[in-house]
């Protein structure tokens, strides 16, 4: 929910309130994202939806719109700890591309973080890494910050 709300609102309803808000979106069939499963067990999540759903993007100096083209955005990932560094994020990006194609999306954006060293804490990796997006065919479309490019995939 952090991308869907203004920072102040997200912080005010931290915890269960945000969980219930996300659950309500899912129950209303809103576009929220995709899950990764291994052996029938959910192991990962990728938030992907129309850009307009993400207020933090719309209000950001770094991630403001590049142009007026309609886009969907991949805003965050979660991979269960035992499954990290096993390629799940890449599979989630591929799944997000397929999901977007099924929804007739023409442009997908991602907002990865550029790691400054070999070891980035998991807490800072939630938007993904450029290498994962590049491997899936994304290109840097805009760079207003050295550490936070806007990457695009064109269908």
Tab-separated table of N, CA and C in Angstrom:
chain	number	residue	atom	x	y	z
A	1	UNK	N	0.816	-1.200	0.000
A	1	UNK	CA	0.000	0.000	0.000
A	1	UNK	C	0.858	1.262	0.000
A	2	UNK	N	2.136	1.103	0.272
A	2	UNK	CA	2.970	2.291	0.421
A	2	UNK	C	3.008	3.144	-0.838
A	3	UNK	N	2.930	2.546	-2.002
A	3	UNK	CA	2.948	3.313	-3.251
A	3	UNK	C	1.572	3.887	-3.584
A	4	UNK	N	0.523	3.280	-3.061
A	4	UNK	CA	-0.837	3.689	-3.398
A	4	UNK	C	-1.339	4.860	-2.560
A	5	UNK	N	-0.640	5.164	-1.492
A	5	UNK	CA	-1.075	6.214	-0.575
A	5	UNK	C	-0.019	7.303	-0.459
A	6	UNK	N	-0.445	8.460	-0.023
A	6	UNK	CA	0.528	9.486	0.346
A	6	UNK	C	1.287	8.957	1.561
A	7	UNK	N	2.555	9.314	1.674
A	7	UNK	CA	3.406	8.795	2.757
A	7	UNK	C	2.748	8.985	4.130
A	8	UNK	N	2.191	10.167	4.360
A	8	UNK	CA	1.546	10.465	5.643
A	8	UNK	C	0.414	9.472	5.913
A	9	UNK	N	-0.428	9.228	4.914
A	9	UNK	CA	-1.557	8.313	5.082
A	9	UNK	C	-1.082	6.884	5.320
A	10	UNK	N	-0.055	6.465	4.577
A	10	UNK	CA	0.488	5.120	4.766
A	10	UNK	C	1.007	4.949	6.191
A	11	UNK	N	1.762	5.930	6.667
A	11	UNK	CA	2.321	5.841	8.017
A	11	UNK	C	1.237	5.859	9.088
A	12	UNK	N	0.169	6.602	8.859
A	12	UNK	CA	-0.918	6.674	9.839
A	12	UNK	C	-1.657	5.351	9.967
A	13	UNK	N	-1.757	4.610	8.882
A	13	UNK	CA	-2.499	3.349	8.960
A	13	UNK	C	-1.578	2.134	8.836
A	14	UNK	N	-0.336	2.301	9.280
A	14	UNK	CA	0.655	1.228	9.229
A	14	UNK	C	0.131	-0.047	9.888
A	15	UNK	N	0.535	-1.182	9.338
A	15	UNK	CA	0.167	-2.464	9.934
A	15	UNK	C	-1.144	-2.991	9.390
A	16	UNK	N	-2.020	-3.409	10.308
A	16	UNK	CA	-3.255	-4.077	9.906
A	16	UNK	C	-4.155	-3.221	9.030
A	17	UNK	N	-4.206	-1.931	9.260
A	17	UNK	CA	-5.066	-1.075	8.432
A	17	UNK	C	-4.650	-1.137	6.969
A	18	UNK	N	-3.345	-1.116	6.709
A	18	UNK	CA	-2.872	-1.238	5.330
A	18	UNK	C	-3.158	-2.628	4.772
A	19	UNK	N	-3.013	-3.660	5.599
A	19	UNK	CA	-3.322	-5.027	5.152
A	19	UNK	C	-4.790	-5.136	4.761
A	20	UNK	N	-5.666	-4.586	5.593
A	20	UNK	CA	-7.097	-4.635	5.295
A	20	UNK	C	-7.426	-3.829	4.038
A	21	UNK	N	-6.748	-2.711	3.847
A	21	UNK	CA	-6.973	-1.893	2.650
A	21	UNK	C	-6.558	-2.658	1.396
A	22	UNK	N	-5.428	-3.363	1.451
A	22	UNK	CA	-4.990	-4.163	0.303
A	22	UNK	C	-5.966	-5.312	0.056
A	23	UNK	N	-6.397	-5.951	1.113
A	23	UNK	CA	-7.361	-7.050	0.981
A	23	UNK	C	-8.639	-6.547	0.306
A	24	UNK	N	-9.084	-5.364	0.679
A	24	UNK	CA	-10.287	-4.785	0.074
A	24	UNK	C	-10.083	-4.547	-1.422
A	25	UNK	N	-8.904	-4.074	-1.815
A	25	UNK	CA	-8.617	-3.874	-3.244
A	25	UNK	C	-8.703	-5.194	-4.004
A	26	UNK	N	-8.131	-6.240	-3.428
A	26	UNK	CA	-8.165	-7.560	-4.069
A	26	UNK	C	-9.606	-8.045	-4.191
A	27	UNK	N	-10.380	-7.898	-3.124
A	27	UNK	CA	-11.779	-8.340	-3.137
A	27	UNK	C	-12.622	-7.550	-4.134
A	28	UNK	N	-12.204	-6.322	-4.446
A	28	UNK	CA	-12.914	-5.494	-5.429
A	28	UNK	C	-12.395	-5.725	-6.849
A	29	UNK	N	-11.530	-6.725	-7.005
A	29	UNK	CA	-10.925	-7.065	-8.301
A	29	UNK	C	-10.110	-5.928	-8.902
A	30	UNK	N	-9.535	-5.085	-8.048
A	30	UNK	CA	-8.607	-4.056	-8.527
A	30	UNK	C	-7.325	-4.740	-8.985
A	31	UNK	N	-6.634	-4.130	-9.917
A	31	UNK	CA	-5.333	-4.643	-10.353
A	31	UNK	C	-4.326	-4.321	-9.251
A	32	UNK	N	-3.753	-5.353	-8.650
A	32	UNK	CA	-2.812	-5.134	-7.549
A	32	UNK	C	-1.459	-5.787	-7.778
A	33	UNK	N	-1.423	-6.905	-8.480
A	33	UNK	CA	-0.140	-7.559	-8.698
A	33	UNK	C	-0.275	-9.045	-8.926
A	34	UNK	N	0.871	-9.713	-8.856
A	34	UNK	CA	0.924	-11.148	-9.118
A	34	UNK	C	1.724	-11.848	-8.020
A	35	UNK	N	1.490	-13.154	-7.909
A	35	UNK	CA	2.202	-13.986	-6.943
A	35	UNK	C	3.065	-15.004	-7.666
A	36	UNK	N	4.153	-15.412	-7.012
A	36	UNK	CA	4.994	-16.511	-7.496
A	36	UNK	C	4.782	-17.689	-6.550
A	37	UNK	N	4.627	-18.868	-7.128
A	37	UNK	CA	4.425	-20.079	-6.343
A	37	UNK	C	5.514	-21.090	-6.659
A	38	UNK	N	5.903	-21.836	-5.652
A	38	UNK	CA	6.761	-23.006	-5.841
A	38	UNK	C	6.078	-24.146	-5.098
A	39	UNK	N	5.763	-25.196	-5.839
A	39	UNK	CA	5.090	-26.334	-5.221
A	39	UNK	C	3.771	-25.975	-4.567
A	40	UNK	N	3.032	-25.044	-5.167
A	40	UNK	CA	1.745	-24.633	-4.630
A	40	UNK	C	1.824	-23.661	-3.461
A	41	UNK	N	3.034	-23.293	-3.072
A	41	UNK	CA	3.235	-22.380	-1.940
A	41	UNK	C	3.617	-20.997	-2.460
A	42	UNK	N	2.925	-19.933	-2.010
A	42	UNK	CA	3.317	-18.589	-2.449
A	42	UNK	C	4.675	-18.210	-1.856
A	43	UNK	N	5.592	-17.775	-2.735
A	43	UNK	CA	6.943	-17.421	-2.286
A	43	UNK	C	7.336	-15.997	-2.668
A	44	UNK	N	6.538	-15.353	-3.520
A	44	UNK	CA	6.895	-14.011	-3.952
A	44	UNK	C	5.699	-13.214	-4.422
A	45	UNK	N	5.873	-11.907	-4.423
A	45	UNK	CA	4.833	-10.952	-4.805
A	45	UNK	C	5.462	-9.851	-5.637
A	46	UNK	N	4.738	-9.406	-6.657
A	46	UNK	CA	5.155	-8.263	-7.462
A	46	UNK	C	3.946	-7.350	-7.621
A	47	UNK	N	4.066	-6.122	-7.169
A	47	UNK	CA	2.995	-5.147	-7.337
A	47	UNK	C	3.083	-4.576	-8.747
A	48	UNK	N	2.015	-4.726	-9.509
A	48	UNK	CA	1.957	-4.185	-10.870
A	48	UNK	C	0.519	-3.763	-11.153
A	49	UNK	N	0.380	-2.513	-11.582
A	49	UNK	CA	-0.947	-1.945	-11.810
A	49	UNK	C	-0.793	-0.677	-12.647
A	50	UNK	N	-1.915	-0.123	-13.107
A	50	UNK	CA	-1.818	1.153	-13.816
A	50	UNK	C	-1.132	2.205	-12.944
A	51	UNK	N	-0.293	2.986	-13.559
A	51	UNK	CA	0.487	3.999	-12.834
A	51	UNK	C	-0.393	4.906	-11.981
A	52	UNK	N	-1.572	5.226	-12.467
A	52	UNK	CA	-2.475	6.130	-11.754
A	52	UNK	C	-2.838	5.604	-10.369
A	53	UNK	N	-2.709	4.295	-10.159
A	53	UNK	CA	-3.041	3.705	-8.859
A	53	UNK	C	-2.018	4.060	-7.788
A	54	UNK	N	-0.862	4.555	-8.205
A	54	UNK	CA	0.247	4.787	-7.286
A	54	UNK	C	0.471	6.280	-7.044
A	55	UNK	N	-0.138	6.805	-6.000
A	55	UNK	CA	-0.033	8.234	-5.685
A	55	UNK	C	1.402	8.679	-5.446
A	56	UNK	N	2.216	7.818	-4.833
A	56	UNK	CA	3.613	8.216	-4.565
A	56	UNK	C	4.376	8.468	-5.853
A	57	UNK	N	4.089	7.731	-6.894
A	57	UNK	CA	4.734	7.990	-8.187
A	57	UNK	C	4.260	9.313	-8.754
A	58	UNK	N	2.975	9.505	-8.694
A	58	UNK	CA	2.383	10.704	-9.276
A	58	UNK	C	2.882	11.976	-8.590
A	59	UNK	N	3.236	11.868	-7.310
A	59	UNK	CA	3.673	13.038	-6.542
A	59	UNK	C	5.182	13.119	-6.358
A	60	UNK	N	5.929	12.249	-7.034
A	60	UNK	CA	7.374	12.175	-6.830
A	60	UNK	C	8.147	13.070	-7.791
A	61	UNK	N	9.198	13.686	-7.281
A	61	UNK	CA	10.099	14.468	-8.125
A	61	UNK	C	10.956	13.532	-8.977
A	62	UNK	N	11.421	12.445	-8.390
A	62	UNK	CA	12.313	11.509	-9.083
A	62	UNK	C	11.555	10.626	-10.070
A	63	UNK	N	10.357	10.191	-9.696
A	63	UNK	CA	9.611	9.256	-10.536
A	63	UNK	C	8.420	9.895	-11.253
A	64	UNK	N	8.417	11.221	-11.372
A	64	UNK	CA	7.296	11.863	-12.071
A	64	UNK	C	7.225	11.339	-13.506
A	65	UNK	N	6.092	11.533	-14.114
A	65	UNK	CA	5.854	11.019	-15.474
A	65	UNK	C	6.900	11.513	-16.460
A	66	UNK	N	7.265	10.625	-17.362
A	66	UNK	CA	8.183	10.961	-18.451
A	66	UNK	C	7.411	11.645	-19.574
A	67	UNK	N	6.207	11.133	-19.822
A	67	UNK	CA	5.366	11.633	-20.912
A	67	UNK	C	3.916	11.306	-20.577
A	68	UNK	N	3.038	11.516	-21.532
A	68	UNK	CA	1.615	11.277	-21.295
A	68	UNK	C	1.151	9.893	-21.735
A	69	UNK	N	2.074	9.030	-22.107
A	69	UNK	CA	1.710	7.681	-22.537
A	69	UNK	C	1.122	6.896	-21.360
A	70	UNK	N	0.083	6.101	-21.616
A	70	UNK	CA	-0.439	5.260	-20.533
A	70	UNK	C	0.555	4.139	-20.221
A	71	UNK	N	0.875	3.981	-18.948
A	71	UNK	CA	1.810	2.931	-18.534
A	71	UNK	C	1.267	2.207	-17.310
A	72	UNK	N	1.743	0.987	-17.142
A	72	UNK	CA	1.563	0.263	-15.888
A	72	UNK	C	2.908	0.260	-15.195
A	73	UNK	N	2.880	0.170	-13.888
A	73	UNK	CA	4.103	0.273	-13.097
A	73	UNK	C	4.323	-0.955	-12.226
A	74	UNK	N	5.572	-1.415	-12.219
A	74	UNK	CA	6.019	-2.426	-11.263
A	74	UNK	C	6.681	-1.642	-10.141
A	75	UNK	N	6.059	-1.650	-8.970
A	75	UNK	CA	6.563	-0.797	-7.893
A	75	UNK	C	7.319	-1.527	-6.800
A	76	UNK	N	7.002	-2.784	-6.564
A	76	UNK	CA	7.733	-3.459	-5.491
A	76	UNK	C	7.639	-4.973	-5.603
A	77	UNK	N	8.565	-5.595	-4.904
A	77	UNK	CA	8.654	-7.048	-4.839
A	77	UNK	C	8.738	-7.464	-3.376
A	78	UNK	N	8.257	-8.654	-3.121
A	78	UNK	CA	8.566	-9.323	-1.865
A	78	UNK	C	8.831	-10.777	-2.208
A	79	UNK	N	9.964	-11.282	-1.739
A	79	UNK	CA	10.301	-12.693	-1.904
A	79	UNK	C	10.604	-13.238	-0.518
A	80	UNK	N	9.949	-14.339	-0.178
A	80	UNK	CA	10.159	-14.975	1.117
A	80	UNK	C	11.639	-15.309	1.304
A	81	UNK	N	12.136	-15.091	2.500
A	81	UNK	CA	13.573	-15.178	2.773
A	81	UNK	C	14.251	-16.446	2.233
A	82	UNK	N	13.691	-17.641	2.423
A	82	UNK	CA	14.398	-18.835	1.921
A	82	UNK	C	14.533	-18.877	0.392
A	83	UNK	N	13.792	-18.041	-0.311
A	83	UNK	CA	13.784	-18.074	-1.779
A	83	UNK	C	14.507	-16.892	-2.417
A	84	UNK	N	15.105	-16.044	-1.613
A	84	UNK	CA	15.816	-14.879	-2.146
A	84	UNK	C	17.107	-15.304	-2.832
A	85	UNK	N	17.497	-14.502	-3.812
A	85	UNK	CA	18.717	-14.739	-4.606
A	85	UNK	C	18.659	-16.061	-5.375
A	86	UNK	N	17.449	-16.414	-5.788
A	86	UNK	CA	17.253	-17.636	-6.568
A	86	UNK	C	16.535	-17.358	-7.894
A	87	UNK	N	16.467	-16.081	-8.287
A	87	UNK	CA	15.852	-15.731	-9.560
A	87	UNK	C	14.351	-15.498	-9.517
A	88	UNK	N	13.763	-15.469	-8.338
A	88	UNK	CA	12.312	-15.280	-8.225
A	88	UNK	C	11.901	-13.897	-8.731
A	89	UNK	N	12.682	-12.866	-8.436
A	89	UNK	CA	12.334	-11.515	-8.910
A	89	UNK	C	12.275	-11.465	-10.431
A	90	UNK	N	13.222	-12.121	-11.087
A	90	UNK	CA	13.204	-12.163	-12.552
A	90	UNK	C	11.946	-12.863	-13.049
A	91	UNK	N	11.593	-13.973	-12.424
A	91	UNK	CA	10.370	-14.687	-12.814
A	91	UNK	C	9.142	-13.820	-12.574
A	92	UNK	N	9.158	-13.045	-11.502
A	92	UNK	CA	8.044	-12.133	-11.241
A	92	UNK	C	7.956	-11.043	-12.304
A	93	UNK	N	9.087	-10.512	-12.739
A	93	UNK	CA	9.068	-9.502	-13.805
A	93	UNK	C	8.515	-10.121	-15.084
A	94	UNK	N	8.954	-11.324	-15.420
A	94	UNK	CA	8.413	-11.995	-16.613
A	94	UNK	C	6.909	-12.218	-16.469
A	95	UNK	N	6.481	-12.610	-15.277
A	95	UNK	CA	5.052	-12.793	-15.033
A	95	UNK	C	4.289	-11.484	-15.130
A	96	UNK	N	4.897	-10.403	-14.656
A	96	UNK	CA	4.259	-9.083	-14.746
A	96	UNK	C	4.106	-8.662	-16.203
A	97	UNK	N	5.110	-8.965	-17.018
A	97	UNK	CA	5.016	-8.653	-18.453
A	97	UNK	C	3.849	-9.417	-19.068
A	98	UNK	N	3.741	-10.700	-18.766
A	98	UNK	CA	2.639	-11.512	-19.298
A	98	UNK	C	1.289	-10.984	-18.815
A	99	UNK	N	1.213	-10.611	-17.556
A	99	UNK	CA	-0.004	-10.054	-16.971
A	99	UNK	C	-0.388	-8.761	-17.687
A	100	UNK	N	0.584	-7.910	-17.944
A	100	UNK	CA	0.330	-6.651	-18.648
A	100	UNK	C	-0.116	-6.913	-20.087
A	101	UNK	N	0.525	-7.865	-20.745
A	101	UNK	CA	0.124	-8.205	-22.114
A	101	UNK	C	-1.333	-8.661	-22.140
A	102	UNK	N	-1.737	-9.458	-21.156
A	102	UNK	CA	-3.117	-9.942	-21.079
A	102	UNK	C	-4.100	-8.802	-20.834
A	103	UNK	N	-3.606	-7.685	-20.319
A	103	UNK	CA	-4.445	-6.511	-20.069
A	103	UNK	C	-4.244	-5.418	-21.113
A	104	UNK	N	-3.663	-5.793	-22.259
A	104	UNK	CA	-3.458	-4.887	-23.395
A	104	UNK	C	-2.617	-3.652	-23.065
A	105	UNK	N	-1.675	-3.815	-22.168
A	105	UNK	CA	-0.767	-2.731	-21.797
A	105	UNK	C	0.334	-2.649	-22.847
A	106	UNK	N	0.748	-1.452	-23.201
A	106	UNK	CA	1.799	-1.259	-24.211
A	106	UNK	C	3.145	-0.860	-23.609
A	107	UNK	N	3.127	-0.210	-22.436
A	107	UNK	CA	4.365	0.235	-21.795
A	107	UNK	C	4.309	-0.120	-20.311
A	108	UNK	N	5.390	-0.722	-19.824
A	108	UNK	CA	5.522	-1.052	-18.402
A	108	UNK	C	6.742	-0.303	-17.867
A	109	UNK	N	6.585	0.284	-16.695
A	109	UNK	CA	7.721	0.944	-16.048
A	109	UNK	C	8.119	0.193	-14.783
A	110	UNK	N	9.423	0.258	-14.485
A	110	UNK	CA	9.963	-0.254	-13.234
A	110	UNK	C	10.855	0.813	-12.632
A	111	UNK	N	11.035	0.763	-11.325
A	111	UNK	CA	11.771	1.802	-10.602
A	111	UNK	C	12.812	1.162	-9.674
A	112	UNK	N	13.771	0.437	-10.252
A	112	UNK	CA	14.739	-0.293	-9.424
A	112	UNK	C	15.727	0.631	-8.727
A	113	UNK	N	16.424	0.056	-7.767
A	113	UNK	CA	17.471	0.783	-7.051
A	113	UNK	C	18.829	0.268	-7.532
A	114	UNK	N	19.743	1.187	-7.774
A	114	UNK	CA	21.101	0.829	-8.187
A	114	UNK	C	21.915	0.571	-6.922
A	115	UNK	N	22.400	-0.657	-6.734
A	115	UNK	CA	23.196	-0.924	-5.525
A	115	UNK	C	24.563	-0.255	-5.605
A	116	UNK	N	25.018	0.286	-4.491
A	116	UNK	CA	26.319	0.948	-4.449
A	116	UNK	C	27.449	0.002	-4.073
A	117	UNK	N	27.114	-1.174	-3.644
A	117	UNK	CA	28.132	-2.149	-3.267
A	117	UNK	C	27.658	-3.544	-3.601
A	118	UNK	N	28.440	-4.515	-3.206
A	118	UNK	CA	28.084	-5.900	-3.480
A	118	UNK	C	26.931	-6.380	-2.617
A	119	UNK	N	26.824	-5.830	-1.442
A	119	UNK	CA	25.835	-6.313	-0.496
A	119	UNK	C	24.861	-5.205	-0.131
A	120	UNK	N	23.655	-5.297	-0.635
A	120	UNK	CA	22.639	-4.310	-0.283
A	120	UNK	C	21.661	-4.984	0.673
A	121	UNK	N	21.308	-4.343	1.766
A	121	UNK	CA	20.361	-4.951	2.699
A	121	UNK	C	19.028	-5.243	2.007
A	122	UNK	N	18.419	-6.370	2.367
A	122	UNK	CA	17.147	-6.771	1.762
A	122	UNK	C	16.099	-5.671	1.856
A	123	UNK	N	16.123	-4.915	2.940
A	123	UNK	CA	15.127	-3.859	3.143
A	123	UNK	C	15.182	-2.785	2.062
A	124	UNK	N	16.315	-2.665	1.369
A	124	UNK	CA	16.451	-1.651	0.326
A	124	UNK	C	16.262	-2.222	-1.073
A	125	UNK	N	16.006	-3.510	-1.159
A	125	UNK	CA	15.913	-4.174	-2.460
A	125	UNK	C	14.475	-4.352	-2.934
A	126	UNK	N	13.532	-3.778	-2.254
A	126	UNK	CA	12.128	-4.061	-2.536
A	126	UNK	C	11.619	-3.511	-3.867
A	127	UNK	N	12.343	-2.603	-4.514
A	127	UNK	CA	11.924	-2.139	-5.843
A	127	UNK	C	12.648	-2.886	-6.957
A	128	UNK	N	13.521	-3.816	-6.584
A	128	UNK	CA	14.262	-4.594	-7.578
A	128	UNK	C	15.560	-3.916	-7.971
A	129	UNK	N	16.320	-4.615	-8.806
A	129	UNK	CA	17.605	-4.123	-9.289
A	129	UNK	C	17.563	-3.946	-10.803
A	130	UNK	N	18.302	-2.975	-11.332
A	130	UNK	CA	18.312	-2.769	-12.786
A	130	UNK	C	18.665	-4.030	-13.570
A	131	UNK	N	19.591	-4.837	-13.065
A	131	UNK	CA	20.008	-6.036	-13.801
A	131	UNK	C	18.852	-6.995	-14.043
A	132	UNK	N	17.937	-7.091	-13.096
A	132	UNK	CA	16.771	-7.969	-13.255
A	132	UNK	C	15.869	-7.431	-14.362
A	133	UNK	N	15.627	-6.130	-14.341
A	133	UNK	CA	14.784	-5.517	-15.367
A	133	UNK	C	15.451	-5.593	-16.740
A	134	UNK	N	16.753	-5.331	-16.799
A	134	UNK	CA	17.481	-5.407	-18.078
A	134	UNK	C	17.410	-6.809	-18.665
A	135	UNK	N	17.592	-7.812	-17.822
A	135	UNK	CA	17.531	-9.208	-18.271
A	135	UNK	C	16.167	-9.530	-18.887
A	136	UNK	N	15.123	-8.864	-18.390
A	136	UNK	CA	13.766	-9.080	-18.900
A	136	UNK	C	13.448	-8.212	-20.114
A	137	UNK	N	14.387	-7.336	-20.525
A	137	UNK	CA	14.174	-6.524	-21.716
A	137	UNK	C	13.827	-5.070	-21.471
A	138	UNK	N	13.886	-4.621	-20.234
A	138	UNK	CA	13.634	-3.210	-19.927
A	138	UNK	C	14.855	-2.374	-20.300
A	139	UNK	N	14.612	-1.104	-20.608
A	139	UNK	CA	15.689	-0.155	-20.900
A	139	UNK	C	15.505	1.074	-20.013
A	140	UNK	N	16.609	1.765	-19.734
A	140	UNK	CA	16.515	3.006	-18.962
A	140	UNK	C	15.849	4.055	-19.848
A	141	UNK	N	14.739	4.599	-19.369
A	141	UNK	CA	13.997	5.604	-20.124
A	141	UNK	C	14.279	7.013	-19.615
A	142	UNK	N	14.619	7.117	-18.345
A	142	UNK	CA	14.882	8.420	-17.724
A	142	UNK	C	15.699	8.172	-16.463
A	143	UNK	N	16.599	9.112	-16.167
A	143	UNK	CA	17.406	8.986	-14.951
A	143	UNK	C	17.507	10.366	-14.315
A	144	UNK	N	16.656	10.605	-13.329
A	144	UNK	CA	16.685	11.867	-12.594
A	144	UNK	C	17.492	11.739	-11.305
A	145	UNK	N	17.864	10.500	-11.006
A	145	UNK	CA	18.659	10.196	-9.820
A	145	UNK	C	19.631	9.088	-10.206
A	146	UNK	N	20.871	9.176	-9.754
A	146	UNK	CA	21.867	8.150	-10.085
A	146	UNK	C	21.451	6.779	-9.588
A	147	UNK	N	20.745	6.731	-8.467
A	147	UNK	CA	20.418	5.442	-7.862
A	147	UNK	C	19.013	4.946	-8.163
A	148	UNK	N	18.205	5.736	-8.891
A	148	UNK	CA	16.809	5.358	-9.110
A	148	UNK	C	16.372	5.652	-10.542
A	149	UNK	N	16.773	4.820	-11.496
A	149	UNK	CA	16.338	5.055	-12.874
A	149	UNK	C	14.867	4.679	-13.065
A	150	UNK	N	14.275	5.255	-14.084
A	150	UNK	CA	12.964	4.802	-14.548
A	150	UNK	C	13.250	3.922	-15.754
A	151	UNK	N	12.824	2.663	-15.674
A	151	UNK	CA	13.070	1.728	-16.767
A	151	UNK	C	11.744	1.383	-17.427
A	152	UNK	N	11.808	1.134	-18.729
A	152	UNK	CA	10.590	0.813	-19.479
A	152	UNK	C	10.751	-0.453	-20.307
A	153	UNK	N	9.615	-1.110	-20.460
A	153	UNK	CA	9.495	-2.265	-21.349
A	153	UNK	C	8.387	-1.921	-22.333
A	154	UNK	N	8.681	-2.044	-23.610
A	154	UNK	CA	7.696	-1.725	-24.650
A	154	UNK	C	7.176	-3.021	-25.261
A	155	UNK	N	5.867	-3.179	-25.239
A	155	UNK	CA	5.238	-4.387	-25.792
A	155	UNK	C	4.833	-4.120	-27.230
